[in-house]
Short mmCIF file of C-alpha atoms and ligand atoms in Angstrom, two decimals:
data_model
loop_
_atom_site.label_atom_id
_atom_site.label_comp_id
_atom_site.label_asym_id
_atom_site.label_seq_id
_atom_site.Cartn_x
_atom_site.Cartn_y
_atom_site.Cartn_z
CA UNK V 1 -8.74 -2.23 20.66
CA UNK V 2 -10.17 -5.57 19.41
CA UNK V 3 -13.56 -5.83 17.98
CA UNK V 4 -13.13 -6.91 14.15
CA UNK V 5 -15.37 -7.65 11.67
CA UNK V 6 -16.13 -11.09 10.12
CA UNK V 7 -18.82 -12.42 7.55
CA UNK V 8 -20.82 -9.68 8.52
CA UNK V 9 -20.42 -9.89 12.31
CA UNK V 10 -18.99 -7.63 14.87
CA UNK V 11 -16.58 -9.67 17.44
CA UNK V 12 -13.84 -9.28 19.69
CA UNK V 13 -10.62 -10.48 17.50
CA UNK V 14 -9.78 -12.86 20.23
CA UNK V 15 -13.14 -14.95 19.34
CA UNK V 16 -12.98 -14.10 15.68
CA UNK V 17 -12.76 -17.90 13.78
CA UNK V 18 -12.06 -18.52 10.25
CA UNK V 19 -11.50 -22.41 8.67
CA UNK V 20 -7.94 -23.75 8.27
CA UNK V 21 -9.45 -24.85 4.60
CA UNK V 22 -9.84 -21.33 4.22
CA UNK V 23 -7.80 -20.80 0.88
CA UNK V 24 -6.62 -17.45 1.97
CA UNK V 25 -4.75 -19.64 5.04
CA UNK V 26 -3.81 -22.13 2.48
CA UNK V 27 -3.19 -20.43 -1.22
CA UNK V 28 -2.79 -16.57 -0.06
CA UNK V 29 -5.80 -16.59 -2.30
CA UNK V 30 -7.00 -13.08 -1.45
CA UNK V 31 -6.88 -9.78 -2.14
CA UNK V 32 -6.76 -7.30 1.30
CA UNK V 33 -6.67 -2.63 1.13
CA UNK V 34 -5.45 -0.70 4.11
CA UNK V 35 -7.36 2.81 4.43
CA UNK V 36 -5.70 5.40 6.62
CA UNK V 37 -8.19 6.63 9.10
CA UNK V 38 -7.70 10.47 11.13
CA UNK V 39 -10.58 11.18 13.74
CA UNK V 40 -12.80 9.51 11.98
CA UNK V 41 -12.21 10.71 8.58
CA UNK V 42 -11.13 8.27 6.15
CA UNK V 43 -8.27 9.10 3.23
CA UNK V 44 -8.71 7.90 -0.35
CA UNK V 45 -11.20 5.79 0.09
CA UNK V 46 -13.41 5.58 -3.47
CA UNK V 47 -9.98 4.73 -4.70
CA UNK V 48 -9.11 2.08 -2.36
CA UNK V 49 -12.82 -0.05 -3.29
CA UNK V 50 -11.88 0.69 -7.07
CA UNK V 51 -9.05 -1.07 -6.38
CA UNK V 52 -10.26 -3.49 -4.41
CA UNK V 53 -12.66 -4.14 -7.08
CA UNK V 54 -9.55 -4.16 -9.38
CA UNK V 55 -8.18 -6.95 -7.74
CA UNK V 56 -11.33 -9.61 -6.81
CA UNK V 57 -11.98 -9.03 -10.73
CA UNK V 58 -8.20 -9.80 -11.49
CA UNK V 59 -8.78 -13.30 -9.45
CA UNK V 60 -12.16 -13.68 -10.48
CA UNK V 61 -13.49 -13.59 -6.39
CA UNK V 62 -16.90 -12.67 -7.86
CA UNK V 63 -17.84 -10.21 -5.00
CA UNK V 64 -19.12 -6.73 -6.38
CA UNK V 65 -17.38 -4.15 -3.72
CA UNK V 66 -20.09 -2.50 -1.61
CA UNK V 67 -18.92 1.10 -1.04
CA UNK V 68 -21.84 2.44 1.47
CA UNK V 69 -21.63 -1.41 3.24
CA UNK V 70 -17.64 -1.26 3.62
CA UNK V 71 -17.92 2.76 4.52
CA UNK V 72 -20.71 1.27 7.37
CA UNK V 73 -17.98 -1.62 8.40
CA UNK V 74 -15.00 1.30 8.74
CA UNK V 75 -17.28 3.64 10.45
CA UNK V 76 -18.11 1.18 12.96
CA UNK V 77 -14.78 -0.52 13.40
CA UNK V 78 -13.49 2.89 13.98
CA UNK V 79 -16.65 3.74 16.80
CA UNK V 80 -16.10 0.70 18.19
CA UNK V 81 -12.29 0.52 18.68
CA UNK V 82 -11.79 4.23 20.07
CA UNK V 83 -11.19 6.46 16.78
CA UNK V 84 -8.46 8.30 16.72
CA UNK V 85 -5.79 7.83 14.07
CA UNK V 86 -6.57 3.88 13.15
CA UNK V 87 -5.76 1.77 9.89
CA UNK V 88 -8.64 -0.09 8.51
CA UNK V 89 -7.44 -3.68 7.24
CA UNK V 90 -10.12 -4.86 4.87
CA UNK V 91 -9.46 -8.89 3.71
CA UNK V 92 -11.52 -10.70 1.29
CA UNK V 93 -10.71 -14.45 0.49
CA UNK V 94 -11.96 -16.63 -2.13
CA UNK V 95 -13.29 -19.03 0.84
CA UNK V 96 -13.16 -21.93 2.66
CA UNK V 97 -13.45 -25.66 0.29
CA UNK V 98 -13.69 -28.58 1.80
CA UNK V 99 -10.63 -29.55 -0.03
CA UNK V 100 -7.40 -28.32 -1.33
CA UNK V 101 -7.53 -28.00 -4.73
CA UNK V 102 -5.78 -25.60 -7.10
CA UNK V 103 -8.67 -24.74 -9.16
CA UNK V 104 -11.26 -21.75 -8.55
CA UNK V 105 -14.06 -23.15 -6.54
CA UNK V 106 -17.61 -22.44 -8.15
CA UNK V 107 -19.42 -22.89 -4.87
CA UNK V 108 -17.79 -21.29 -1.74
CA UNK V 109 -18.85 -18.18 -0.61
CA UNK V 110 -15.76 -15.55 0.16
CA UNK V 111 -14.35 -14.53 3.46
CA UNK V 112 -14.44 -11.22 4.70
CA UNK V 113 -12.18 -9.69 7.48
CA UNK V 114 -11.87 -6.22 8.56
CA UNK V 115 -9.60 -4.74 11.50
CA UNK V 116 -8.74 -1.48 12.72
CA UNK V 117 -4.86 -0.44 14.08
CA UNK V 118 -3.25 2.27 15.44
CA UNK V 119 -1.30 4.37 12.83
CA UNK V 120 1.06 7.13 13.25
CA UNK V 121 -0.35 10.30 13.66
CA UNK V 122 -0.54 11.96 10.11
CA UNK V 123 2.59 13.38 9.04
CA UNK V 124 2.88 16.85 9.15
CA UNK V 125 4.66 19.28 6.31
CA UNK V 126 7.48 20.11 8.73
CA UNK V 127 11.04 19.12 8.09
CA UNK V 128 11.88 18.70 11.78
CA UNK V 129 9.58 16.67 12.49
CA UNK V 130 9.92 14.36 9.30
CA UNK V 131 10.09 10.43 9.42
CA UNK V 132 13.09 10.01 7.93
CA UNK V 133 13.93 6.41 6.36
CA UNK V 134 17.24 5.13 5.74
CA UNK V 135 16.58 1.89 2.99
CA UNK V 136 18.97 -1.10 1.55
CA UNK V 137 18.33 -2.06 -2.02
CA UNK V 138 17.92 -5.31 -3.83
CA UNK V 139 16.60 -7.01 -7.48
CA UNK V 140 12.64 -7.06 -7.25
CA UNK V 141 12.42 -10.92 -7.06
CA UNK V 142 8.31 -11.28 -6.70
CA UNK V 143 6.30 -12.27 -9.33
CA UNK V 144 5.00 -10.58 -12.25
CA UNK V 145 1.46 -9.93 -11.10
CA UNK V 146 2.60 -7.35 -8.43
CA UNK V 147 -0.32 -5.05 -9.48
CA UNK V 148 -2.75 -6.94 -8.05
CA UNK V 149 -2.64 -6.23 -4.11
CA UNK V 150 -2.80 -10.20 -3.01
CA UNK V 151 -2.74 -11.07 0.48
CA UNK V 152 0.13 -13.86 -0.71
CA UNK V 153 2.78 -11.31 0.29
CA UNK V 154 5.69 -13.71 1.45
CA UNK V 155 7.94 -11.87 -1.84
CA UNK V 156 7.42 -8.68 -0.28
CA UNK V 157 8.18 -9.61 3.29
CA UNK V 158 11.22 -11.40 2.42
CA UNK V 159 12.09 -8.10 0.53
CA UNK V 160 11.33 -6.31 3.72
CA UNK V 161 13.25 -8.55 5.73
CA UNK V 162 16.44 -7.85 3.36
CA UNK V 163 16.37 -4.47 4.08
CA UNK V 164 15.07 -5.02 7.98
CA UNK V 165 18.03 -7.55 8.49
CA UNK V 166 20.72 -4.45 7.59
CA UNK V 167 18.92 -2.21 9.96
CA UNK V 168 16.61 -0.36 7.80
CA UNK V 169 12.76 0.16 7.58
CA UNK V 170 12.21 -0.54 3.64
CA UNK V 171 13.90 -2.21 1.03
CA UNK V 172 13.53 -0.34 -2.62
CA UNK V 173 13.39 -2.81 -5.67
CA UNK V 174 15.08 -3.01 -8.91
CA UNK V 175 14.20 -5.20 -12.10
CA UNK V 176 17.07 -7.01 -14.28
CA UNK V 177 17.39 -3.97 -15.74
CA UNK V 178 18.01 -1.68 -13.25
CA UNK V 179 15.03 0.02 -13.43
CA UNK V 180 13.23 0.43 -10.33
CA UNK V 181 9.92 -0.89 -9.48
CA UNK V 182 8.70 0.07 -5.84
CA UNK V 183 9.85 -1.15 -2.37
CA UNK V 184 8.48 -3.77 -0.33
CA UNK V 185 5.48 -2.07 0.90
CA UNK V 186 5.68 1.39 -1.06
CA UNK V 187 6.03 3.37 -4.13
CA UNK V 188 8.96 5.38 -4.42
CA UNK V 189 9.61 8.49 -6.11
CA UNK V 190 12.79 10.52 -7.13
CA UNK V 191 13.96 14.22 -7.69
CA UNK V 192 16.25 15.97 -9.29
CA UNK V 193 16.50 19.76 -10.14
CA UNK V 194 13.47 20.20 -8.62
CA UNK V 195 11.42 17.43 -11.29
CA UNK V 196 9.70 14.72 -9.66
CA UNK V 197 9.63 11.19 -10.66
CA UNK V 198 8.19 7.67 -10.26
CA UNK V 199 8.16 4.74 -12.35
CA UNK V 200 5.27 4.24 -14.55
CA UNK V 201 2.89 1.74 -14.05
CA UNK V 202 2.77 -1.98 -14.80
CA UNK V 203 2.99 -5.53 -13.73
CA UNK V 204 5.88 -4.55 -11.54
CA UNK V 205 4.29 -2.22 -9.06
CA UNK V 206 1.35 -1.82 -7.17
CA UNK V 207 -0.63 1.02 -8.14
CA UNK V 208 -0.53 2.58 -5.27
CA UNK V 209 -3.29 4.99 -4.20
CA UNK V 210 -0.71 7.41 -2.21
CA UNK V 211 1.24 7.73 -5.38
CA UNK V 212 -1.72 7.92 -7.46
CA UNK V 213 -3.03 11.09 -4.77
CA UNK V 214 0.27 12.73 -4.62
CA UNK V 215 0.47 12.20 -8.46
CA UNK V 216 -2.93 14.32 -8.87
CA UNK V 217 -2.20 17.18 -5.94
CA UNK V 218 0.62 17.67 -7.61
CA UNK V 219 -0.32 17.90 -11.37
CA UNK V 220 -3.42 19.95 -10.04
CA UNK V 221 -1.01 22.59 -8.30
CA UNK V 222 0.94 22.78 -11.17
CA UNK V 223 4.30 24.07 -9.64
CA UNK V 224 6.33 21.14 -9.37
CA UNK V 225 6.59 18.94 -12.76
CA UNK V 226 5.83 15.42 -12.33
CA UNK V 227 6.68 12.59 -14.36
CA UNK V 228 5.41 8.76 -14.60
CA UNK V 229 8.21 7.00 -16.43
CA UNK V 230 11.77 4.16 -16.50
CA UNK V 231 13.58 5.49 -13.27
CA UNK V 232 16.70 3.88 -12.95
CA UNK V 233 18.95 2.87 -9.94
CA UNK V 234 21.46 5.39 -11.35
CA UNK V 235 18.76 8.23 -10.77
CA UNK V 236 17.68 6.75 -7.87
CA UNK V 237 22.00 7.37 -6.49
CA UNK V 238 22.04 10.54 -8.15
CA UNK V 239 18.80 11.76 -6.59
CA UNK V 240 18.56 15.16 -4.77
CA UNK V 241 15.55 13.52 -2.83
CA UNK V 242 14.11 10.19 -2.87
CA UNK V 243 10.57 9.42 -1.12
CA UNK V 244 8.37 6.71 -0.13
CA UNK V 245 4.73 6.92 -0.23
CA UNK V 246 2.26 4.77 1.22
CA UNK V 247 -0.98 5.20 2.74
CA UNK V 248 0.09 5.37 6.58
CA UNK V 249 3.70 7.39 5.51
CA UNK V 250 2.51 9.57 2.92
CA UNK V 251 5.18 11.07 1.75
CA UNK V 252 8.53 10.00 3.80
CA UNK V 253 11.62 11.34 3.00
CA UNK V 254 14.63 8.75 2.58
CA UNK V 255 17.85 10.17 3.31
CA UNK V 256 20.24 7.62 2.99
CA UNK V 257 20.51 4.37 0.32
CA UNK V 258 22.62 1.32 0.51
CA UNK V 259 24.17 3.67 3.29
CA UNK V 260 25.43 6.45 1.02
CA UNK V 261 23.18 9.98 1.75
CA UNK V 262 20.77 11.16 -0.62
CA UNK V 263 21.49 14.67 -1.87
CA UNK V 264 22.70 16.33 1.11
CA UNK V 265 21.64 13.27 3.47
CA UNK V 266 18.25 16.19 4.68
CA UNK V 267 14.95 16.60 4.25
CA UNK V 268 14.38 18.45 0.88
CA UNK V 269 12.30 21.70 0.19
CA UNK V 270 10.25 19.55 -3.11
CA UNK V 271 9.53 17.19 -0.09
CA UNK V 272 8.12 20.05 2.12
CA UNK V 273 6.07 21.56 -0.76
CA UNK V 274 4.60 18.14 -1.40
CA UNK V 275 3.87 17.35 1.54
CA UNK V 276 2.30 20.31 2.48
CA UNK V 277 0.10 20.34 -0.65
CA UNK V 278 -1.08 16.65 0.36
CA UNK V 279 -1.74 17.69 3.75
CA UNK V 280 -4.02 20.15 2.36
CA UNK V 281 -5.55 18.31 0.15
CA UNK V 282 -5.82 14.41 0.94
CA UNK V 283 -9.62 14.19 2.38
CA UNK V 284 -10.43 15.79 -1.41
CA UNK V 285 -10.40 11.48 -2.72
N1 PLP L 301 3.58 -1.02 -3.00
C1 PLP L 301 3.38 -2.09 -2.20
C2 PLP L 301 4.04 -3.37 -2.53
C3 PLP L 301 2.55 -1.97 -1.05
O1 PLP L 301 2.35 -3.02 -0.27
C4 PLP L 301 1.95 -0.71 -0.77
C5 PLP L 301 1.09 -0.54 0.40
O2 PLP L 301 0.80 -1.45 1.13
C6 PLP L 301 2.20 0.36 -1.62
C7 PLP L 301 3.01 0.18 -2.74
C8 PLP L 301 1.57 1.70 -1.37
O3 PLP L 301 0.19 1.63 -1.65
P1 PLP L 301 -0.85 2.62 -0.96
O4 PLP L 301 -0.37 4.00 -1.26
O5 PLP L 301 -2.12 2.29 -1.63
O6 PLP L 301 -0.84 2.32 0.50
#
């Protein structure tokens, strides 16, 4: 699998050439979505060109987002590279200057990269056969623009790493406060006595377009409560479940923080229910 898109062209990735002056190579000075992909059939995606939108207005890349001409791009990365269950990276730049200078450029026209990768195949509402994450936890050191999805990611990854270094696959994040803001490369969510919560949204967090589906299937089923508000690190220990969502998890349950279990260290039944109802309901967006 290897033929990406670039400026409008259609080229194997190994032959795919973008300027070192490029200021997403030299400033991170981009703003990139992921869309899940399942035969063919794409999840969330009006939501992920809103906020893609969101985020080249927040910089001021002044790009209007294109949703039948980035639906064309996915359609065809995903025809071209096999289908199947595939992740479509979509990366837009402010451009390539001819030199480095801090300041917005008025005259460079934007980069724009797209790729497609193999994902998991979708989770399914089973608890057997559950990805099950075990995470570390650590102060949310980033900046305070974290809900704007930049390609300048180094905070997260080092986040990542934290977690990666003690043997886990995420790292869930903490203000000064204790209050929790997301993990490296999810939201999170908690439960207790059958409530569900996540921490509202701000300049902390990502606004993730997992959470903001789950958030919706859930409020629209009406039998579990849901609730946007301060979660703190003491919830997050007491927690009968704790989740992850993303767009290639879903909904993954964690079962174990800073190496203590959550709950009773298993997949939970509010994580089932969930799950299931996003299952059904996730090509509705
Ligand atoms: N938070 C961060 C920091 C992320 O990087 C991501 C996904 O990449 C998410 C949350 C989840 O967002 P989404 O559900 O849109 O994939």
């Amino acid at each position: 699998m290897n033929i990406v898109y670039l400026n409008g062209i259609y080229l194997p990735m190994a032959e795919a050439r973008i300027s070192p002056m490029d200021r997403g190579f030299l400033f991170g000075d981009g703003i990139y979505e992921v869309i899940p992909s399942y035969d063919g059939r794409l999840v969330g995606f009006d939501p992920h060109m809103k906020r893609l939108q969101d985020g080249l207005d927040a910089i001021e890349i002044r790009l209007p987002v294109d949703h039948a001409a980035w639906r064309e791009v996915a359609g065809q990365l995903i025809a071209q590279n096999g289908g199947g269950n595939l992740g479509i990276y979509i990366h837009i730049s402010r451009g390539a200057d001819i030199r480095r200078n801090h300041a917005y450029p008025e005259d460079i026209s934007p980069t724009t990269y797209a790729f497609a990768f193999e994902i998991p195949p979708a989770p399914v509402p089973e608890k057997a056969a559950a990805t099950c994450y075990t995470v570390a936890t650590t102060e949310d050191l980033r900046w305070r623009r974290c809900n704007i999805k930049s390609t300048a990611l180094l905070g997260n990854v080092m986040h990542y790493q934290h977690g990666h270094a003690l043997g886990h696959k995420e790292t869930i994040l903490h203000n000064e406060a204790g209050e929790l803001t997301e993990a490296s490369a999810c939201n999170v969510f908690v439960v207790k006595n059958g409530i569900v919560a996540t921490p509202q949204l701000d300049h902390q967090k990502l606004p993730g377009i997992t959470r903001l589906m789950v958030l919706e299937i859930l409020r629209r089923d009406g039998s579990i409560p849901v609730e946007e508000r301060v979660v703190t690190m003491k919830e997050l220990k007491d927690a009968d479940e704790v989740w992850l969502t993303s767009s290639s998890k879903e909904i993954a349950p964690v079962v174990e923080v800073d190496g203590k279990p959550v709950g009773n260290g298993k997949v939970g039944d509010v994580w089932l229910a969930a799950q299931t109802l996003y299952t059904a309901h996730k090509f509705d967006f």
